[in-house]
Short mmCIF file of C-alpha atoms and ligand atoms in Angstrom, two decimals:
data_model
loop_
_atom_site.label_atom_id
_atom_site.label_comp_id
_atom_site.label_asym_id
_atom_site.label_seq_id
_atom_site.Cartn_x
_atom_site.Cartn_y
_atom_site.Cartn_z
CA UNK A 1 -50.95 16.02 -94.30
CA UNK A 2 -49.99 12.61 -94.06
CA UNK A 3 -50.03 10.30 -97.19
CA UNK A 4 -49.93 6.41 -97.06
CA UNK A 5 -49.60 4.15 -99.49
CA UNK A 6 -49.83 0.98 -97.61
CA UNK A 7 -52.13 -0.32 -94.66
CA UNK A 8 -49.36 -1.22 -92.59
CA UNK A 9 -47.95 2.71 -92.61
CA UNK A 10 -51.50 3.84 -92.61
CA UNK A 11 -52.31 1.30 -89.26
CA UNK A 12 -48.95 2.36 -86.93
CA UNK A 13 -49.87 5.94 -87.31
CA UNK A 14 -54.00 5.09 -86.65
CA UNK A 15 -52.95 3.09 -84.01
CA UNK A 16 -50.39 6.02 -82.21
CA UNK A 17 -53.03 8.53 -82.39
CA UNK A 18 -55.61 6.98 -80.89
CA UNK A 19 -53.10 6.16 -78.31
CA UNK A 20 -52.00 9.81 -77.64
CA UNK A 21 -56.15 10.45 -77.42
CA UNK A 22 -56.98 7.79 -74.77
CA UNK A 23 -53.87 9.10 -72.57
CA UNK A 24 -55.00 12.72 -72.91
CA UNK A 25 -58.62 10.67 -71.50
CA UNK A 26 -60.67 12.12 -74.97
CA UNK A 27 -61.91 10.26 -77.50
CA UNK A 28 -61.07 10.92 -81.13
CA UNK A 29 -63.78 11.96 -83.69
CA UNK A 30 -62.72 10.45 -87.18
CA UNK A 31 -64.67 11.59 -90.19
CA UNK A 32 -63.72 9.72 -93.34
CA UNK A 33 -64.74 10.31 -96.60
CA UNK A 34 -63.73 7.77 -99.69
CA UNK A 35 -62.95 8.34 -103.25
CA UNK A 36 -61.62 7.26 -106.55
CA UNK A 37 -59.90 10.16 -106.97
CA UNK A 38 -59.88 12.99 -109.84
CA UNK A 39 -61.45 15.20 -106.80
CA UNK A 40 -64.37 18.37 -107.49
CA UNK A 41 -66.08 20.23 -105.98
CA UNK A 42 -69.23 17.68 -104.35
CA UNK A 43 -65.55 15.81 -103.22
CA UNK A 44 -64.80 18.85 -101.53
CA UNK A 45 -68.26 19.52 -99.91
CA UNK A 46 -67.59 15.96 -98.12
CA UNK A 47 -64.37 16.59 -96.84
CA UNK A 48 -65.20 19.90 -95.63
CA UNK A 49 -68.20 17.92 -93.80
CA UNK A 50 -66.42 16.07 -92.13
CA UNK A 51 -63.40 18.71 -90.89
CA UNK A 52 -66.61 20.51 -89.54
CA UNK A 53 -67.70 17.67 -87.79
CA UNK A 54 -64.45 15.85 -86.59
CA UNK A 55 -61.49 16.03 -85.20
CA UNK A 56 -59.53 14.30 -88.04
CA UNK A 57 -60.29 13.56 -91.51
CA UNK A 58 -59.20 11.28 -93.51
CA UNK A 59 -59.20 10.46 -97.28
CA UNK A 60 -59.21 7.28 -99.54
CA UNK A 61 -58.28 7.37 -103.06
CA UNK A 62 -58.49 4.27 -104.79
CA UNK A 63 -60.08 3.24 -108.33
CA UNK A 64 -61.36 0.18 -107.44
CA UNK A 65 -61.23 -2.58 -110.31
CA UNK A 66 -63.91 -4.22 -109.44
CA UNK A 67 -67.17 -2.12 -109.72
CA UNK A 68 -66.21 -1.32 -113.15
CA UNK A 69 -68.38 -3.20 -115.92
CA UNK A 70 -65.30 -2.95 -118.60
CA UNK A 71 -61.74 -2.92 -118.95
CA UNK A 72 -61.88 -0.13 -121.19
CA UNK A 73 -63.92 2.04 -118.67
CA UNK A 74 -61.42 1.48 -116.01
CA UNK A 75 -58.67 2.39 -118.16
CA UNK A 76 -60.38 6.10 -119.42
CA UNK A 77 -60.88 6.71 -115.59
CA UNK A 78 -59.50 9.97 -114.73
CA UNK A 79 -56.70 9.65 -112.68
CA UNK A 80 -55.09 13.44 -111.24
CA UNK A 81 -53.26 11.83 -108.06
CA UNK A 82 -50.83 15.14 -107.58
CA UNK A 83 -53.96 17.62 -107.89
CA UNK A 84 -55.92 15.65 -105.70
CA UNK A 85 -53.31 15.55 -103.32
CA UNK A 86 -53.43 19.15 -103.39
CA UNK A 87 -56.98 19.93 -103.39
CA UNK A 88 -56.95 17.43 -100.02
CA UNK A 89 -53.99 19.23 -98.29
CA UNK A 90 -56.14 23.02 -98.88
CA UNK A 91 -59.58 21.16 -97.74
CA UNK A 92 -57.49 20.73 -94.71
CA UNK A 93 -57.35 16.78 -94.92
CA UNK A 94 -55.38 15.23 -92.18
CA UNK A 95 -54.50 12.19 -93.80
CA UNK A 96 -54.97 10.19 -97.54
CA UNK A 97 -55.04 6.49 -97.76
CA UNK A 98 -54.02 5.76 -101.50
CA UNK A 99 -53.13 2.29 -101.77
CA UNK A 100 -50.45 1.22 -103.86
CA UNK A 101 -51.95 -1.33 -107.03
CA UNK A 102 -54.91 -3.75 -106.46
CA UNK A 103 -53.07 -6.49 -103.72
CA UNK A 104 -53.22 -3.62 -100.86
CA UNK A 105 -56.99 -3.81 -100.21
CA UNK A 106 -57.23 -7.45 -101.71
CA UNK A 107 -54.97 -9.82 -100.08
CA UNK A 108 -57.77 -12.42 -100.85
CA UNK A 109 -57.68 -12.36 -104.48
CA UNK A 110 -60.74 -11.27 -104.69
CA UNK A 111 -62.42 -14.58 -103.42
CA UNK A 112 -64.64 -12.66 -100.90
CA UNK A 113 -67.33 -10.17 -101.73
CA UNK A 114 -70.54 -8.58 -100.16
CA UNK A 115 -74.14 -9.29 -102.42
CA UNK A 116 -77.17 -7.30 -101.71
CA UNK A 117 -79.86 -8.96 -103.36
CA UNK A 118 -82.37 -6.93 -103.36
CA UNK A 119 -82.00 -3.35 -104.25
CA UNK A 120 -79.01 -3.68 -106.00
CA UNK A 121 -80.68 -5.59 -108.74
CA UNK A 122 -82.66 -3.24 -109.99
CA UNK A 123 -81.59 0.71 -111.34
CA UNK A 124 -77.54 0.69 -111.62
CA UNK A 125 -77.73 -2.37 -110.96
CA UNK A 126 -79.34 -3.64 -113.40
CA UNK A 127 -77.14 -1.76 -116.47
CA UNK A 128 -74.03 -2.15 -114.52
CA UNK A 129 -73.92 -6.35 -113.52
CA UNK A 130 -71.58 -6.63 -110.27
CA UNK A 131 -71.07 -2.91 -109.96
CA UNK A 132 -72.66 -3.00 -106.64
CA UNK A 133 -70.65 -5.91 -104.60
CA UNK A 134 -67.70 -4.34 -105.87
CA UNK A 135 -68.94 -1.12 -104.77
CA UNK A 136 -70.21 -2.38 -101.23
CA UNK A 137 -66.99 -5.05 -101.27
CA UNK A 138 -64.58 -2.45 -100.94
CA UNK A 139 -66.69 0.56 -98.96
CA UNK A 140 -66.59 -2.56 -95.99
CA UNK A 141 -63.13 -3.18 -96.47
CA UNK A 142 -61.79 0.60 -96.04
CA UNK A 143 -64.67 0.90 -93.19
CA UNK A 144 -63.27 -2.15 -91.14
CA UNK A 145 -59.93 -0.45 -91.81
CA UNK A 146 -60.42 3.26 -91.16
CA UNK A 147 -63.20 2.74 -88.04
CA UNK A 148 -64.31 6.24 -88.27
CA UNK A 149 -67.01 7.73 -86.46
CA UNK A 150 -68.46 9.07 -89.31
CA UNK A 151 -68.01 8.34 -93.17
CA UNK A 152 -69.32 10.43 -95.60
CA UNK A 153 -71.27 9.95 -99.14
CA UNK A 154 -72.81 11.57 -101.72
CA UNK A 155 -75.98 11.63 -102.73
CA UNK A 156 -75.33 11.85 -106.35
CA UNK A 157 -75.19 8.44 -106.26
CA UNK A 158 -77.97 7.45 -104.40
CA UNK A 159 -78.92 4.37 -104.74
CA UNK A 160 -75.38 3.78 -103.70
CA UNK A 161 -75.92 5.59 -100.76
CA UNK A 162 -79.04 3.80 -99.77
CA UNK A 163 -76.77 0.39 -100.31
CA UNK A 164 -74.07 1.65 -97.54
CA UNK A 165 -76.65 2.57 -95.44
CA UNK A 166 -78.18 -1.44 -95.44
CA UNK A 167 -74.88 -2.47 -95.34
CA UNK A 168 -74.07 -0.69 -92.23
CA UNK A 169 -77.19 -1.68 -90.50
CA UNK A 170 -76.95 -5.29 -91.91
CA UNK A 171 -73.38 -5.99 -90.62
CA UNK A 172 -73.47 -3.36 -87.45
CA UNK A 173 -71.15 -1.10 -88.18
CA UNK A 174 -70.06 1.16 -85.93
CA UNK A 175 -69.36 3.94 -88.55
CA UNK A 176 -72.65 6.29 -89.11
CA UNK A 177 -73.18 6.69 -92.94
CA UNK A 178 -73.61 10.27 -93.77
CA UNK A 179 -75.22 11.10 -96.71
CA UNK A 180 -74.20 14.72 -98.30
CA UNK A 181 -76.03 17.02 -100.57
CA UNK A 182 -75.32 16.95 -104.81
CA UNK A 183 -73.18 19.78 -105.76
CA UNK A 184 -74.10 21.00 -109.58
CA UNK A 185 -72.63 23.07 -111.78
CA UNK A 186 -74.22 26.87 -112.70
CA UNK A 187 -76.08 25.03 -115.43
CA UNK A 188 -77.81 22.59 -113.08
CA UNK A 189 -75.05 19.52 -114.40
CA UNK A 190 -73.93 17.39 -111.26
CA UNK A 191 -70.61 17.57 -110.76
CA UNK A 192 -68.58 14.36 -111.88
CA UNK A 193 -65.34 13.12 -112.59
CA UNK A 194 -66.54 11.83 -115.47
CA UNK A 195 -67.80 15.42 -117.40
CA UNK A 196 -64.19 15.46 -117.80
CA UNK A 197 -65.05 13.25 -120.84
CA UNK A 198 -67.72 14.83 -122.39
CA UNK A 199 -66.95 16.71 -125.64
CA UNK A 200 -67.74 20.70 -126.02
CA UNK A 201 -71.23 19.91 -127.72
CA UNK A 202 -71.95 17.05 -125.38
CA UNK A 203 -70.79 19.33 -122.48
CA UNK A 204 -73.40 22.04 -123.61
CA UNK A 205 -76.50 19.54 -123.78
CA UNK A 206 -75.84 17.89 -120.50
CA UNK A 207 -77.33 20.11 -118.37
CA UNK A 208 -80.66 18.87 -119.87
CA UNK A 209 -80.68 15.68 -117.63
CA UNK A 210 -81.12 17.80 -114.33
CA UNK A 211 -83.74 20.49 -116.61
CA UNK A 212 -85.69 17.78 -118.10
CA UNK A 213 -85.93 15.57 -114.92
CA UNK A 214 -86.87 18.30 -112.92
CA UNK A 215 -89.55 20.24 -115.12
CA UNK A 216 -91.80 17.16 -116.76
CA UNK A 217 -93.62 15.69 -114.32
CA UNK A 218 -94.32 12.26 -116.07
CA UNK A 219 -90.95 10.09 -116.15
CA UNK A 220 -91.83 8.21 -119.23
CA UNK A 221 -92.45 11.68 -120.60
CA UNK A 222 -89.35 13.44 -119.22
CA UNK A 223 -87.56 9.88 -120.63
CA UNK A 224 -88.71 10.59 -124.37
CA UNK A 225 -87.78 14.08 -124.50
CA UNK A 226 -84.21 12.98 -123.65
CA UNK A 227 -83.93 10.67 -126.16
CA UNK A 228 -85.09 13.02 -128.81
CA UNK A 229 -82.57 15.72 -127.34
CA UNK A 230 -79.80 12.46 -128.59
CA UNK A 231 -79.21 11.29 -124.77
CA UNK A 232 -79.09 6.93 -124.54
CA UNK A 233 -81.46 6.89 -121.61
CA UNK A 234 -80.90 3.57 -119.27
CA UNK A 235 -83.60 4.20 -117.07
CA UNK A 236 -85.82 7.15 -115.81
CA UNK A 237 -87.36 6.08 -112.64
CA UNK A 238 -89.75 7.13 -109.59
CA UNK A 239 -88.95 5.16 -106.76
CA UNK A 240 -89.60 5.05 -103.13
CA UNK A 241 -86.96 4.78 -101.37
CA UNK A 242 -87.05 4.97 -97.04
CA UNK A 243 -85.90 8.14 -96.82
CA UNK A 244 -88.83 9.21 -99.26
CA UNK A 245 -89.92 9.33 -102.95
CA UNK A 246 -86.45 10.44 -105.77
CA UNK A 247 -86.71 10.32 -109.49
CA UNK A 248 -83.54 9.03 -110.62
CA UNK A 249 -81.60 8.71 -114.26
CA UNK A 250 -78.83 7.36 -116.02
CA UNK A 251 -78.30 8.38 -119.88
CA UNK A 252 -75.18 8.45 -122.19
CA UNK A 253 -73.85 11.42 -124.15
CA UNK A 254 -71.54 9.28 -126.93
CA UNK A 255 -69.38 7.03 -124.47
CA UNK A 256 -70.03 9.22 -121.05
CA UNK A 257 -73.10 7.76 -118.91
CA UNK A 258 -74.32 10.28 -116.57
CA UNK A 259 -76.41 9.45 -113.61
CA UNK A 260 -78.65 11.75 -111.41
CA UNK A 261 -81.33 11.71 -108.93
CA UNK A 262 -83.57 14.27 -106.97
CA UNK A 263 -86.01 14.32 -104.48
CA UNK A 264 -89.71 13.72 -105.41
CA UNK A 265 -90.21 14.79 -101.56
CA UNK A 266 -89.16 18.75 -101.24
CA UNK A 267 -90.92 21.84 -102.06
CA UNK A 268 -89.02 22.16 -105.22
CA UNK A 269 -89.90 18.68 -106.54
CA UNK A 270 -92.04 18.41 -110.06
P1 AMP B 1 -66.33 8.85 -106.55
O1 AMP B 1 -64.95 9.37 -106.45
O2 AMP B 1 -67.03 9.24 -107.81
O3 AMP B 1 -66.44 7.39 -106.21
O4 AMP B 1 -67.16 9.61 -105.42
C1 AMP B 1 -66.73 9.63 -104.10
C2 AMP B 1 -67.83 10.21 -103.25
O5 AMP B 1 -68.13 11.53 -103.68
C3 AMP B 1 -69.14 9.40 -103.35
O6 AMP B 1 -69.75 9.32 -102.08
C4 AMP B 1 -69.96 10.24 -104.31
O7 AMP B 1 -71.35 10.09 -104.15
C5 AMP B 1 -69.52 11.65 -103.91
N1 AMP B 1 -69.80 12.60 -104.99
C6 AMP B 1 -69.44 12.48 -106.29
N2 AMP B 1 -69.94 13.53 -107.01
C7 AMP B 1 -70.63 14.30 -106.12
C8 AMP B 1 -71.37 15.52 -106.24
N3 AMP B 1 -71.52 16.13 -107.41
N4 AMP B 1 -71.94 16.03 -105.13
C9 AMP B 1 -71.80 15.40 -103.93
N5 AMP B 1 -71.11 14.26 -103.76
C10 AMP B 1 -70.53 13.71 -104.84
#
């Protein structure tokens, strides 16, 4: 497994490979899946995605400054390069982009970003101002950079998701946006780098986000019973998106927000 810390190393070796490829007269199938790191399980349901469905796959690991609301949430970020490194190299990860400080990925000093103006305003992004064009921001950067054929997504986040996907259609990316299932824990909790936060008692009531959002039918119902469980609820939402109808939720457990989202669409839904 190949690991680069700078574009420049990262670009020579993207650049020989697809060379090799278009001698040998085949063209190269390049899943890519991007993360900030601290890598889980619904991580590892991406990458092995994309190894099904590739020929190469490569990884990003950055925590990018700028979708994060506060200084002091950027800082408690989990950050496990060497285990992630790891958990890449047995998912069978051909190579992981993990540039080196902020001035990698930002040679303009942050003078250009991406705004969606609809969508993005509301949910997310209405708790978390700017979140989103530093989310979508860096997604196009790493997209222009790695040109894969496919890039892959969770659905945890989904209004994230649905973002990339206008993004890509807005600007005509080449890359398809793939969006992958949630993984959860036993108990139903979505898997997320930052559980690693929550205490033992907060760890034990968490699981009653997915529970309550998926047995009470009426949201502002389902929101009231979280807040007398002792969850901060942001928002507890229906909303129809175009791939159909989710519910989705953000709440805090002391100084851990949780989001989640399911489908209003499937057999299972309330
Ligand atoms: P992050 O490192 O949190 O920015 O996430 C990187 C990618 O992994 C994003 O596309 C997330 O939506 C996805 N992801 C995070 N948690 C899960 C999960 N529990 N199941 C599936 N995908 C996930």
């Amino acid at each position: 497994m190949e690991v680069f810390k700078t574009l420049a190393e990262f670009r020579v070796w993207k650049g020989r490979l697809e060379e090799h490829y278009i001698k040998a007269g085949s063209r190269l199938r390049i899943g890519f899946v991007p993360t900030m790191g601290a890598l889980h399980e619904g991580h590892v349901s991406l990458m092995q995605q994309s190894r099904a469905e590739n020929d190469l796959t490569i990884l990003s690991i950055f925590v990018n400054p700028t979708q994060f609301n506060s200084v002091e949430d950027l800082k408690q970020y989990p950050r496990t390069t060497g285990q992630d490194l790891e958990i890449a190299h047995r998912c069978g990860v051909d190579a992981v982009l993990i540039p080196h400080g902020s001035e990698e990925l930002y040679p303009d000093y942050f003078s250009y970003q991406v705004t969606e103006k609809v969508l993005s305003k509301s949910f997310e992004g209405e708790h978390r101002p700017g979140h989103f064009d530093g989310m979508l921001t860096v997604v196009l950067k790493l997209l222009n950079l790695v040109r894969a054929t496919k890039a892959y997504f969770g659905e945890k986040d989904f209004q994230q998701l649905a973002l990339i996907e206008g993004m890509a259609k807005a600007f005509f990316l080449e890359t398809e946006i793939v969006g992958c299932p949630t993984v959860r824990e036993e108990d139903g909790l979505a898997m997320s780098s930052r559980n690693l936060r929550l205490s033992k008692q907060e760890r034990m009531l968490a699981p009653k986000l997915f529970n309550t959002m998926t047995t009470i039918v009426d949201a502002a119902e389902a929101r009231a019973e979280l807040e007398r469980d002792g969850f901060k609820v942001d928002y507890l939402v229906d909303h129809v998106f175009s791939s159909g109808k989710r519910r989705l939720v953000a709440a805090s457990l002391g100084d851990v927000r949780l989001i989640d989202n399911v489908s209003l669409e499937s057999e299972s839904s309330l």
